[in-house]
Coordinates of C-alpha atoms and ligand atoms in Angstrom, one line a residue:
Chain A
X1 CA 0.0 0.0 0.0
X2 CA 1.2 3.5 -0.8
X3 CA 1.9 6.1 1.9
X4 CA 2.0 9.6 0.5
X5 CA 3.7 12.6 2.0
X6 CA 2.7 16.0 0.5
X7 CA 5.0 19.0 1.1
X8 CA 2.7 21.9 1.8
X9 CA 3.3 25.2 0.0
X10 CA 2.4 28.3 2.1
X11 CA 3.2 32.0 2.2
X12 CA 2.4 34.5 5.0
X13 CA 0.5 32.0 7.1
X14 CA -1.7 31.0 4.2
X15 CA -1.8 27.5 2.7
X16 CA -1.6 27.5 -1.1
X17 CA -4.5 26.0 -2.9
X18 CA -2.0 23.9 -4.8
X19 CA -1.7 21.6 -1.7
X20 CA -5.3 20.5 -1.9
X21 CA -4.8 19.7 -5.6
X22 CA -1.8 17.5 -4.6
X23 CA -4.2 15.7 -2.2
X24 CA -6.5 14.9 -5.1
X25 CA -3.6 13.4 -7.1
X26 CA -2.5 11.4 -4.1
X27 CA -6.0 10.1 -3.5
X28 CA -5.9 8.6 -7.1
X29 CA -3.3 6.2 -5.7
X30 CA -5.9 4.9 -3.2
X31 CA -3.2 5.0 -0.6
X32 CA -3.0 3.8 3.0
X33 CA -2.4 7.4 4.1
X34 CA -2.0 10.9 2.8
X35 CA 0.0 13.1 5.2
X36 CA 1.0 16.7 4.8
X37 CA 4.3 18.2 5.9
X38 CA 4.5 21.8 6.8
X39 CA 8.0 23.2 7.1
X40 CA 7.7 26.7 8.6
X41 CA 9.0 29.0 11.3
X42 CA 5.6 29.0 13.0
X43 CA 3.4 26.7 11.2
X44 CA 0.3 26.3 13.4
X45 CA -2.1 28.3 11.3
X46 CA -1.0 26.6 8.1
X47 CA -1.2 23.2 9.7
X48 CA -4.8 23.9 10.8
X49 CA -5.7 24.8 7.2
X50 CA -4.1 21.6 5.9
X51 CA -5.9 19.5 8.5
X52 CA -9.2 20.6 7.0
X53 CA -8.5 19.2 3.6
X54 CA -10.6 16.1 3.2
X55 CA -8.5 12.9 2.9
X56 CA -5.6 14.1 4.9
X57 CA -4.5 11.5 7.5
X58 CA -2.3 13.7 9.5
X59 CA -0.3 16.9 9.4
X60 CA 3.3 17.0 10.5
X61 CA 4.7 20.4 11.4
X62 CA 8.4 21.1 11.7
X63 CA 9.0 24.6 12.9
X64 CA 12.4 26.1 12.5
X65 CA 13.5 29.7 12.3
X66 CA 15.5 28.7 9.1
X67 CA 12.2 27.8 7.4
X68 CA 10.9 31.4 7.5
X69 CA 11.3 31.6 3.8
X70 CA 11.1 28.7 1.4
X71 CA 14.7 28.2 0.4
X72 CA 14.9 24.9 -1.4
X73 CA 18.3 23.8 -0.2
X74 CA 17.3 24.5 3.4
X75 CA 13.9 22.6 3.0
X76 CA 15.2 19.7 1.0
X77 CA 17.2 17.8 3.8
X78 CA 14.2 18.2 6.0
X79 CA 11.8 16.8 3.5
X80 CA 14.2 13.9 2.7
X81 CA 14.4 13.1 6.4
X82 CA 10.6 13.3 6.9
X83 CA 10.1 11.1 3.9
X84 CA 11.3 8.0 5.8
X85 CA 8.5 5.4 5.8
X86 CA 6.7 7.0 2.8
X87 CA 6.4 5.4 -0.7
X88 CA 5.6 8.7 -2.4
X89 CA 6.6 12.3 -1.8
X90 CA 4.6 14.9 -3.7
X91 CA 4.9 18.6 -4.2
X92 CA 2.9 21.0 -6.5
X93 CA 4.2 21.9 -9.9
X94 CA 4.4 25.6 -8.9
X95 CA 7.7 27.5 -8.7
X96 CA 7.9 26.4 -5.1
X97 CA 7.6 22.7 -5.9
X98 CA 9.7 22.9 -9.1
X99 CA 12.5 24.5 -7.0
X100 CA 12.3 22.1 -4.1
X101 CA 11.3 18.6 -5.3
X102 CA 14.3 17.8 -7.5
X103 CA 16.6 18.5 -4.5
X104 CA 14.6 16.0 -2.5
X105 CA 14.8 13.4 -5.3
X106 CA 18.6 13.9 -5.6
X107 CA 19.0 13.4 -1.8
X108 CA 16.9 10.2 -2.0
X109 CA 19.0 9.1 -5.0
X110 CA 16.1 8.8 -7.3
X111 CA 14.5 10.4 -10.3
X112 CA 11.6 12.9 -10.1
X113 CA 8.4 12.5 -12.1
X114 CA 7.6 16.1 -13.1
X115 CA 4.1 17.4 -13.8
X116 CA 2.0 14.4 -13.0
X117 CA -1.3 14.6 -15.1
X118 CA -2.7 11.2 -14.4
X119 CA -2.1 8.2 -12.1
X120 CA -2.2 4.9 -13.9
X121 CA -0.9 2.7 -11.1
X122 CA 1.2 3.2 -7.9
X123 CA 4.3 3.7 -9.9
X124 CA 3.0 4.6 -13.3
X125 CA 2.0 8.2 -14.3
X126 CA 1.2 10.4 -17.2
X127 CA 3.2 13.5 -17.8
X128 CA 3.6 16.0 -20.6
X129 CA 6.7 16.7 -22.6
X130 CA 7.5 19.0 -25.5
X131 CA 5.4 21.8 -24.1
X132 CA 2.5 19.5 -23.8
X133 CA 2.6 18.3 -27.4
X134 CA 3.1 14.7 -26.2
X135 CA 2.0 12.9 -23.1
X136 CA 4.1 10.0 -21.9
X137 CA 3.4 7.1 -19.6
X138 CA 6.4 6.6 -17.3
X139 CA 7.1 3.8 -14.8
X140 CA 9.0 4.9 -11.8
X141 CA 11.4 2.6 -9.9
X142 CA 9.7 0.6 -7.1
X143 CA 12.7 0.2 -4.9
X144 CA 12.9 4.0 -4.1
X145 CA 10.2 6.5 -3.0
X146 CA 8.4 8.2 -5.9
X147 CA 9.3 11.9 -5.9
X148 CA 6.9 13.8 -8.1
X149 CA 5.5 17.2 -8.8
X150 CA 1.7 17.4 -9.4
X151 CA 0.5 19.3 -12.4
X152 CA -2.0 21.4 -10.5
X153 CA -4.2 22.2 -13.5
X154 CA -4.9 18.6 -14.0
X155 CA -6.3 18.1 -10.5
X156 CA -9.3 19.6 -8.7
X157 CA -8.7 20.9 -5.2
X158 CA -9.8 18.2 -2.6
X159 CA -12.8 19.4 -0.6
X160 CA -12.7 20.9 2.8
X161 CA -14.2 19.1 5.7
X162 CA -11.3 17.0 7.0
X163 CA -10.2 17.0 10.6
X164 CA -6.7 15.6 10.5
X165 CA -4.5 15.3 13.6
X166 CA -1.6 17.7 13.8
X167 CA 1.7 16.4 15.0
X168 CA 5.0 18.3 15.6
X169 CA 8.2 16.8 14.4
X170 CA 11.8 17.8 15.2
X171 CA 14.0 17.1 12.4
X172 CA 17.7 16.8 12.9
X173 CA 19.0 17.4 9.3
X174 CA 21.9 19.8 9.1
X175 CA 20.8 22.9 7.2
X176 CA 23.1 25.0 5.0
X177 CA 23.7 28.6 5.6
X178 CA 24.9 29.6 2.1
X179 CA 21.7 31.2 1.0
X180 CA 20.3 34.4 2.3
X181 CA 16.8 35.5 1.5
X182 CA 16.7 39.2 0.6
X183 CA 13.2 40.1 -0.4
X184 CA 10.0 39.2 -2.1
X185 CA 8.4 41.7 -4.3
X186 CA 4.8 40.6 -4.5
X187 CA 2.3 42.0 -7.0
X188 CA -0.2 43.6 -4.7
X189 CA -3.6 42.6 -5.9
X190 CA -7.0 42.3 -4.5
X191 CA -8.0 40.4 -7.6
X192 CA -8.5 36.7 -7.7
X193 CA -5.4 34.6 -7.9
X194 CA -4.5 33.6 -11.4
X195 CA -3.6 30.0 -10.5
X196 CA -6.9 29.2 -8.8
X197 CA -9.4 31.7 -10.4
X198 CA -12.5 30.3 -12.0
X199 CA -12.4 33.0 -14.7
X200 CA -9.3 34.6 -16.3
X201 CA -9.1 37.4 -18.9
X202 CA -5.7 37.6 -20.6
X203 CA -4.2 40.2 -22.9
X204 CA -1.4 39.9 -25.4
X205 CA 1.0 42.0 -27.3
X206 CA -1.9 43.7 -29.1
X207 CA -2.7 45.7 -26.0
X208 CA 0.3 47.9 -27.0
X209 CA 1.0 49.5 -23.6
X210 CA 0.6 49.2 -19.8
X211 CA -2.0 51.9 -19.9
X212 CA -4.1 50.1 -22.5
X213 CA -4.1 47.0 -20.3
X214 CA -6.7 48.9 -18.2
X215 CA -9.4 47.6 -20.5
X216 CA -8.4 44.0 -19.6
X217 CA -8.4 44.8 -15.9
X218 CA -11.7 46.5 -16.2
X219 CA -13.4 43.5 -17.9
X220 CA -11.8 41.2 -15.4
X221 CA -13.2 43.2 -12.5
X222 CA -16.7 43.1 -14.0
X223 CA -16.4 39.3 -14.3
X224 CA -14.7 38.8 -11.0
X225 CA -11.8 37.3 -13.0
X226 CA -8.1 37.1 -12.6
X227 CA -5.9 38.8 -15.2
X228 CA -3.3 36.9 -17.2
X229 CA -1.1 37.8 -20.1
X230 CA 1.1 36.3 -22.9
X231 CA 4.8 36.3 -22.7
X232 CA 5.0 39.0 -25.3
X233 CA 2.9 41.4 -23.1
X234 CA 5.0 40.6 -20.1
X235 CA 8.3 41.0 -22.0
X236 CA 7.0 44.4 -23.3
X237 CA 6.5 45.5 -19.7
X238 CA 2.7 45.9 -19.9
X239 CA 2.2 43.7 -16.8
X240 CA 4.4 41.9 -14.2
X241 CA 5.9 38.5 -14.8
X242 CA 3.6 36.7 -12.4
X243 CA 0.7 37.1 -14.8
X244 CA 2.4 35.1 -17.6
X245 CA 0.3 32.2 -18.8
X246 CA 2.0 29.3 -20.7
X247 CA 4.7 26.8 -20.9
X248 CA 7.1 29.0 -18.9
X249 CA 4.5 30.9 -17.0
X250 CA 1.5 29.5 -15.2
X251 CA -0.5 26.5 -16.4
X252 CA -4.1 27.2 -15.5
X253 CA -7.5 25.5 -15.8
X254 CA -10.2 28.1 -15.2
X255 CA -13.7 27.5 -16.1
X256 CA -13.6 30.5 -18.5
X257 CA -10.6 31.9 -20.3
X258 CA -10.8 34.9 -22.4
X259 CA -7.8 35.7 -24.6
X260 CA -7.7 39.1 -26.2
X261 CA -5.1 40.0 -28.7
X262 CA -3.1 36.8 -28.3
X263 CA -2.1 34.9 -31.4
X264 CA -2.1 31.4 -29.7
X265 CA 1.6 30.3 -29.9
X266 CA 1.9 26.7 -28.7
X267 CA 3.9 27.8 -25.7
X268 CA 0.8 29.9 -24.7
X269 CA -1.8 27.2 -25.5
X270 CA 0.1 24.8 -23.3
X271 CA -1.0 26.9 -20.4
X272 CA -4.7 26.9 -21.1
X273 CA -5.4 23.5 -22.6
X274 CA -7.3 22.4 -19.6
X275 CA -9.6 25.5 -19.4
X276 CA -13.3 24.8 -19.5
X277 CA -14.3 27.3 -22.1
X278 CA -11.9 29.4 -24.2
X279 CA -13.0 32.6 -25.8
X280 CA -10.6 34.2 -28.3
X281 CA -10.8 37.8 -29.5
X282 CA -8.4 38.6 -32.3
X283 CA -8.6 40.8 -35.4
X284 CA -6.8 38.1 -37.5
X285 CA -9.3 35.4 -38.5
X286 CA -6.4 33.1 -39.2
X287 CA -4.9 33.4 -35.7
X288 CA -4.1 29.9 -34.3
X289 CA -5.9 30.7 -31.1
X290 CA -9.2 30.2 -32.9
X291 CA -8.1 26.5 -33.4
X292 CA -8.6 25.9 -29.7
X293 CA -11.3 28.5 -28.9
X294 CA -14.8 27.3 -28.0
X295 CA -16.0 30.8 -29.1
X296 CA -14.1 32.9 -31.5
X297 CA -14.8 36.5 -32.3
X298 CA -12.9 38.4 -35.0
X299 CA -12.5 42.0 -34.5
X300 CA -10.7 44.9 -32.7
X301 CA -10.2 44.2 -29.0
X302 CA -10.3 47.9 -28.3
X303 CA -13.9 48.0 -29.4
X304 CA -15.0 44.5 -28.3
X305 CA -13.7 44.4 -24.8
X306 CA -15.5 47.6 -23.6
X307 CA -18.6 46.5 -25.5
X308 CA -18.4 43.1 -23.8
X309 CA -18.0 44.7 -20.4
X310 CA -21.1 46.8 -21.0
X311 CA -23.1 43.8 -22.2
X312 CA -22.5 41.8 -19.0
Chain B
X1 CA 36.3 32.8 -12.1
X2 CA 35.3 30.1 -14.4
X3 CA 31.7 29.6 -15.5
X4 CA 30.3 26.2 -16.7
X5 CA 27.2 26.5 -18.9
X6 CA 24.7 23.6 -19.6
X7 CA 24.2 23.7 -23.3
X8 CA 21.8 21.0 -24.4
X9 CA 20.7 20.4 -28.0
X10 CA 16.9 19.9 -28.3
X11 CA 14.3 19.9 -31.1
X12 CA 13.8 23.5 -32.1
X13 CA 11.0 25.3 -30.3
X14 CA 9.2 26.1 -33.5
X15 CA 8.8 22.4 -34.5
X16 CA 5.3 21.0 -34.1
X17 CA 6.0 17.8 -32.4
X18 CA 4.3 14.7 -33.8
X19 CA 3.8 11.5 -31.9
X20 CA 4.4 8.4 -33.9
X21 CA 1.2 6.5 -34.6
X22 CA 2.4 3.4 -32.7
X23 CA 3.0 5.4 -29.5
X24 CA 6.7 4.4 -29.5
X25 CA 8.1 8.0 -29.5
X26 CA 8.0 11.3 -31.2
X27 CA 9.2 12.0 -34.7
X28 CA 12.7 13.4 -34.5
X29 CA 14.0 12.3 -37.9
X30 CA 14.8 15.4 -40.0
X31 CA 13.4 17.9 -37.6
X32 CA 15.4 21.0 -36.8
X33 CA 17.6 20.8 -33.8
X34 CA 18.7 23.9 -31.8
X35 CA 20.2 24.9 -28.5
X36 CA 17.7 24.8 -25.7
X37 CA 16.5 28.4 -25.6
X38 CA 17.1 28.7 -22.0
X39 CA 20.7 27.5 -22.4
X40 CA 21.3 30.2 -25.0
X41 CA 20.2 32.7 -22.3
X42 CA 22.5 31.0 -19.7
X43 CA 25.4 31.2 -22.2
X44 CA 24.6 34.9 -22.9
X45 CA 24.6 35.7 -19.2
X46 CA 28.0 33.9 -18.7
X47 CA 29.4 36.0 -21.6
X48 CA 28.1 39.2 -20.1
X49 CA 29.7 38.2 -16.7
X50 CA 33.0 37.7 -18.6
X51 CA 32.6 41.1 -20.4
X52 CA 32.1 42.7 -16.9
X53 CA 35.4 41.1 -15.7
X54 CA 33.5 38.9 -13.3
X55 CA 34.4 35.7 -15.1
X56 CA 37.6 34.9 -17.0
X57 CA 36.5 31.8 -18.8
X58 CA 33.2 30.4 -20.1
X59 CA 33.0 26.7 -20.8
X60 CA 30.0 25.2 -22.5
X61 CA 29.0 21.6 -21.7
X62 CA 26.9 19.5 -24.0
X63 CA 25.9 15.9 -23.2
X64 CA 24.7 14.4 -26.3
X65 CA 25.3 12.3 -29.4
X66 CA 28.5 12.5 -31.4
X67 CA 26.8 14.6 -34.1
X68 CA 26.3 17.5 -31.7
X69 CA 29.5 19.1 -33.1
X70 CA 27.8 21.8 -35.1
X71 CA 25.7 22.8 -32.0
X72 CA 28.7 23.0 -29.8
X73 CA 30.5 25.2 -32.5
X74 CA 27.5 27.5 -32.2
X75 CA 28.2 27.9 -28.5
X76 CA 31.9 28.6 -29.2
X77 CA 30.9 31.1 -31.9
X78 CA 28.6 32.8 -29.6
X79 CA 31.7 33.4 -27.4
X80 CA 32.5 30.6 -25.0
X81 CA 36.2 30.0 -24.6
X82 CA 36.0 26.2 -24.8
X83 CA 33.6 23.4 -24.9
X84 CA 33.3 20.0 -23.3
X85 CA 31.3 17.4 -25.2
X86 CA 30.3 14.4 -23.2
X87 CA 29.3 11.9 -25.9
X88 CA 26.3 9.7 -25.2
X89 CA 24.1 8.2 -27.9
X90 CA 21.2 7.6 -25.6
X91 CA 19.4 10.4 -23.9
X92 CA 20.3 10.9 -20.3
X93 CA 17.9 11.7 -17.5
X94 CA 18.3 14.7 -15.2
X95 CA 19.8 12.8 -12.2
X96 CA 22.3 11.1 -14.4
X97 CA 23.0 14.5 -16.1
X98 CA 23.4 16.1 -12.7
X99 CA 25.8 13.3 -11.6
X100 CA 27.8 13.7 -14.7
X101 CA 27.9 17.5 -14.3
X102 CA 29.2 17.0 -10.8
X103 CA 32.2 15.1 -12.1
X104 CA 33.0 18.0 -14.5
X105 CA 32.5 20.5 -11.6
X106 CA 34.9 18.6 -9.4
X107 CA 37.5 18.6 -12.3
X108 CA 36.9 22.2 -13.5
X109 CA 36.2 23.9 -10.2
X110 CA 33.9 26.6 -11.6
X111 CA 32.8 29.6 -9.5
X112 CA 29.4 29.4 -11.1
X113 CA 27.3 26.9 -13.1
X114 CA 24.6 28.4 -15.3
X115 CA 21.9 26.2 -16.7
X116 CA 18.5 26.6 -18.3
X117 CA 15.5 26.3 -16.0
X118 CA 14.3 23.5 -18.1
X119 CA 15.1 21.6 -21.3
X120 CA 12.1 22.1 -23.7
X121 CA 12.2 18.4 -24.8
X122 CA 11.8 16.6 -21.5
X123 CA 10.5 19.7 -19.7
X124 CA 11.9 18.2 -16.6
X125 CA 13.2 21.3 -14.8
X126 CA 15.4 19.3 -12.5
X127 CA 19.1 19.1 -13.5
X128 CA 20.3 22.4 -11.9
X129 CA 18.6 21.7 -8.6
X130 CA 19.9 18.2 -8.5
X131 CA 23.5 19.4 -9.3
X132 CA 23.3 22.0 -6.5
X133 CA 22.1 19.3 -4.1
X134 CA 24.8 16.7 -5.0
X135 CA 27.4 19.4 -4.9
X136 CA 26.2 20.8 -1.6
X137 CA 26.1 24.3 -3.0
X138 CA 23.4 27.0 -3.2
X139 CA 20.9 27.2 -6.1
X140 CA 18.9 30.1 -7.5
X141 CA 16.4 28.9 -10.0
X142 CA 14.3 30.9 -12.6
X143 CA 16.7 33.8 -12.6
X144 CA 15.6 37.1 -14.2
X145 CA 18.6 39.2 -12.9
X146 CA 22.0 38.2 -11.8
X147 CA 24.6 40.4 -10.1
X148 CA 27.9 39.0 -8.9
X149 CA 30.1 40.8 -6.3
X150 CA 33.0 39.2 -4.6
X151 CA 31.9 35.7 -3.6
X152 CA 28.2 36.4 -3.6
X153 CA 25.6 36.3 -6.4
X154 CA 22.5 38.3 -5.9
X155 CA 19.8 36.7 -8.0
X156 CA 16.2 37.8 -8.8
X157 CA 14.0 34.9 -9.3
X158 CA 10.6 34.8 -11.2
X159 CA 8.4 33.0 -8.7
X160 CA 4.6 32.5 -8.8
X161 CA 4.1 35.2 -6.2
X162 CA 6.3 37.8 -8.0
X163 CA 10.0 38.5 -7.8
X164 CA 12.2 37.0 -5.1
X165 CA 15.8 38.0 -4.4
X166 CA 18.3 35.6 -2.9
X167 CA 22.0 36.2 -2.1
X168 CA 24.0 33.0 -2.6
X169 CA 27.5 32.3 -1.8
X170 CA 29.7 31.1 -4.7
X171 CA 30.2 28.6 -6.0
X172 CA 26.6 28.1 -6.9
X173 CA 24.2 26.9 -9.5
X174 CA 21.9 29.4 -11.2
X175 CA 19.1 28.3 -13.6
X176 CA 17.8 31.0 -15.9
X177 CA 14.4 32.1 -17.1
X178 CA 13.4 33.8 -20.3
X179 CA 13.6 37.4 -19.3
X180 CA 17.2 37.4 -18.0
X181 CA 18.6 38.7 -21.3
X182 CA 18.4 38.4 -25.0
X183 CA 21.1 36.2 -26.5
X184 CA 23.4 37.8 -29.1
X185 CA 23.3 36.8 -32.7
X186 CA 26.3 34.8 -34.0
X187 CA 28.3 36.6 -36.7
X188 CA 29.9 34.8 -39.6
X189 CA 33.6 35.6 -38.6
X190 CA 32.9 34.2 -35.2
X191 CA 31.8 30.9 -36.7
X192 CA 35.3 30.8 -38.4
X193 CA 37.0 31.6 -35.2
X194 CA 35.1 29.0 -33.3
X195 CA 36.7 26.3 -35.4
X196 CA 40.0 26.8 -33.6
X197 CA 38.6 26.9 -30.2
X198 CA 39.3 24.0 -27.9
X199 CA 36.7 21.2 -27.8
X200 CA 37.3 18.4 -25.4
X201 CA 35.5 15.2 -26.1
X202 CA 34.8 12.7 -23.4
X203 CA 33.0 9.4 -23.6
X204 CA 30.2 9.3 -21.0
X205 CA 31.5 6.0 -19.8
X206 CA 34.8 7.7 -18.8
X207 CA 33.2 10.0 -16.3
X208 CA 32.6 7.1 -13.9
X209 CA 28.9 7.8 -13.7
X210 CA 26.4 5.0 -13.9
X211 CA 23.8 5.9 -16.5
X212 CA 20.6 5.0 -14.8
X213 CA 17.3 5.2 -16.6
X214 CA 15.3 5.7 -13.5
X215 CA 12.1 6.4 -15.4
X216 CA 10.9 4.0 -18.2
X217 CA 8.7 5.6 -20.7
X218 CA 6.3 2.9 -21.9
X219 CA 4.0 4.9 -24.1
X220 CA 3.7 8.2 -26.0
X221 CA 0.4 9.8 -26.9
X222 CA -0.7 13.0 -28.5
X223 CA -2.4 15.4 -26.1
X224 CA -6.2 15.2 -25.7
X225 CA -7.6 17.5 -28.5
X226 CA -10.1 20.2 -27.7
X227 CA -13.2 19.9 -29.8
X228 CA -13.5 22.6 -32.5
X229 CA -15.5 25.6 -31.3
X230 CA -17.7 28.0 -33.2
X231 CA -17.2 31.6 -34.5
X232 CA -19.6 34.1 -33.2
X233 CA -20.6 37.2 -35.2
X234 CA -20.7 39.8 -32.4
X235 CA -20.6 40.5 -28.8
X236 CA -24.3 39.9 -28.2
X237 CA -24.0 36.4 -29.6
X238 CA -20.9 35.8 -27.5
X239 CA -22.6 37.0 -24.3
X240 CA -25.7 34.8 -25.1
X241 CA -23.6 31.8 -25.5
X242 CA -21.7 32.3 -22.3
X243 CA -24.9 33.0 -20.4
X244 CA -26.3 29.9 -21.8
X245 CA -23.4 27.9 -20.3
X246 CA -23.8 29.7 -17.0
X247 CA -20.3 31.3 -17.3
X248 CA -21.4 34.9 -17.0
Ligands
FAD401 C1 11.0 28.6 -24.8 C2 9.8 29.5 -25.0 C3 8.8 29.6 -24.0 C4 7.7 30.5 -24.1 N1 6.8 30.5 -23.1 C5 5.7 31.3 -23.3 C6 4.7 31.4 -22.3 O1 4.8 30.7 -21.2 N2 3.6 32.1 -22.5 C7 3.4 32.8 -23.7 O2 2.4 33.4 -23.8 N3 4.4 32.8 -24.6 C8 5.5 32.0 -24.5 N4 6.5 32.0 -25.4 C9 6.3 33.0 -26.6 C10 5.4 32.6 -27.6 O3 6.1 31.8 -28.6 C11 4.8 33.8 -28.4 O4 5.9 34.6 -28.8 C12 3.9 34.7 -27.5 O5 2.9 33.9 -26.8 C13 3.2 35.8 -28.4 O6 2.4 36.6 -27.6 P1 1.2 37.3 -28.2 O7 0.2 36.3 -28.7 O8 0.7 38.3 -27.2 O9 1.8 38.2 -29.4 P2 1.7 38.0 -31.0 O10 2.0 36.7 -31.4 O11 2.4 39.2 -31.5 O12 0.1 38.2 -31.2 C14 -0.6 39.3 -31.1 C15 -2.0 39.0 -31.6 O13 -2.8 40.1 -31.4 C16 -3.7 40.3 -32.6 N5 -4.1 41.7 -32.6 C17 -3.4 42.8 -32.9 N6 -4.0 44.0 -32.8 C18 -5.3 43.6 -32.4 C19 -6.4 44.3 -32.0 N7 -6.5 45.6 -32.1 N8 -7.5 43.6 -31.7 C20 -7.5 42.3 -31.7 N9 -6.4 41.5 -32.0 C21 -5.3 42.2 -32.3 C22 -2.8 39.9 -33.7 O14 -3.7 39.5 -34.8 C23 -2.0 38.8 -33.2 O15 -2.7 37.5 -33.4 C24 7.6 31.3 -25.3 C25 8.6 31.1 -26.3 C26 9.7 30.3 -26.1 C27 10.7 30.3 -27.2
AMP402 N1 22.3 16.6 -21.9 C1 22.6 17.8 -21.4 N2 23.6 18.5 -21.9 C2 23.8 19.8 -21.5 N3 23.1 20.4 -20.5 C3 22.1 19.7 -20.0 C4 21.8 18.4 -20.4 N4 20.6 18.0 -19.7 C5 20.3 19.0 -18.9 N5 21.2 20.1 -19.1 C6 21.0 21.4 -18.4 O1 20.0 21.4 -17.5 C7 18.9 22.2 -17.8 C8 17.7 21.7 -17.3 O2 17.3 20.5 -17.9 P1 16.1 19.5 -17.5 O3 16.3 19.3 -16.0 O4 16.2 18.3 -18.3 O5 14.8 20.3 -17.8 C9 19.1 22.5 -19.2 O6 18.5 23.7 -19.6 C10 20.6 22.4 -19.4 O7 21.2 23.7 -19.1

């Protein structure tokens, strides 16, 4: 029987929604237990949130001042130590998990399965390669724990309603001091979070400037949607990097995705393949985005977006 | 200071990958091969650090088949001082690559290893982190700005929440993101010059690393296709459709 340990992602005392998605993926193994590891400086609040996720067996909290920020090389030896007795160690396929989990795999002397999309058997998974243009089935070794990142867009968040026990653990791994956290410049936003929002409105290069992006924000606010962008829009400085959607940005699966002035390069489409309904607005009827759109509208976004906002 | 750069050859990012009908792999015969785009950025950053006087030597490392020569010459033409080609006919997985890089690191004693954040063929996003772990040195992944002063690198990282800055002691591993820089174009005279730059060829077997295929790929499939949608004539029709689906 499988025993799964999930590394919780959290920031400022808030558990990231990606953790509950990892729980769904773990549940697909029909395991003996799903436990959550909270590495933190003061993890009580985060642990309480993790304990409420349905399906979680217990939450293990390891508090250490060194864990105040998520520095991968500091967290990895602790995860590797806590992994004893588990058959699977999962983290989310977010920048947090991508940074950390390969270090854990290296310490455990095994490979990592990146971006698990589907569980076929306890050691058999599906994952995307070539920017999602192929999906492979991989068999992981059975003589080592499976270290994996979970492609969060492929899994729904496990429901609330759990009541798991919270335990504290004292881990003895020696932690390195070669890395100093300097700062985190967070986009201040009271809008929904791009990675978990049910609706997303994205703008591309066609917006032309940071000022023009206001019409995207405005429509998003009307819809209660998060704002996203293509790489071209981010590179041009119209919006900050954390809004980038795609292969090298965020992979998202909202119920509704509206792409305005985005051509639909494969690297962008990789990020939205799992969206429920895709709406594309582009003045070029031949734009590749229309090949994946459920609803396509050819025209000038500078007319269409305000018109759409009014019609809602 | 010496900088080692991971410089992998992959299927060009513009190629539309096709899965073979029998599910045994993807079609790679005759497709265009290029440097991993992130590795071009890693190399560019190394060259800029050399231009600034931070580094004295830039060494590109490619682990790949014997026919990678032209690819490696590109790296030299871009400006690397020399190249190491670890010849392996079979693709190596990230942990094996990291173990092999560690051998080179022990021999070359670089102050910095720059790598791509991910190779766009396997999309693993693992090798740099694994190397840092095995080496016992700091890592700074997804770099969008790098400044080196003395024995410290200050790295801005593109993370989901925004931009994080870390100060890491050298030697360290830095993996680069797209916005770090724009790689320079190779000029014709540089291609000529590259021909006389040192290129060391090693057989993978000589590194003393076991090539373990930890993950066995048993099947390749094309991604699930989205069903073809419809074109709407105007905003009113769009809104009606979305209302009908309960989306607005
Ligand atoms: C390794 C790698 C990784 C990448 N990762 C990503 C990624 O994660 N995310 C990403 O998005 N890209 C990524 N890219 C870049 C990608 O290849 C494209 O360059 C990018 O997505 C293009 O952005 P765009 O659609 O906004 O711009 P363009 O391709 O320039 O498209 C602009 C579109 O706007 C339309 N338009 C212009 N004016 C109007 C108007 N007034 N009204 C309506 N429509 C208009 C045009 O018809 C056009 O279709 C990556 C590239 C590489 C090489
Ligand atoms: N065979 C290889 N040759 C050279 N560099 C490599 C190789 N494999 C991985 N790398 C480096 O490691 C980075 C991340 O690769 P990956 O972990 O496979 O996504 C790449 O961008 C390269 O810089």
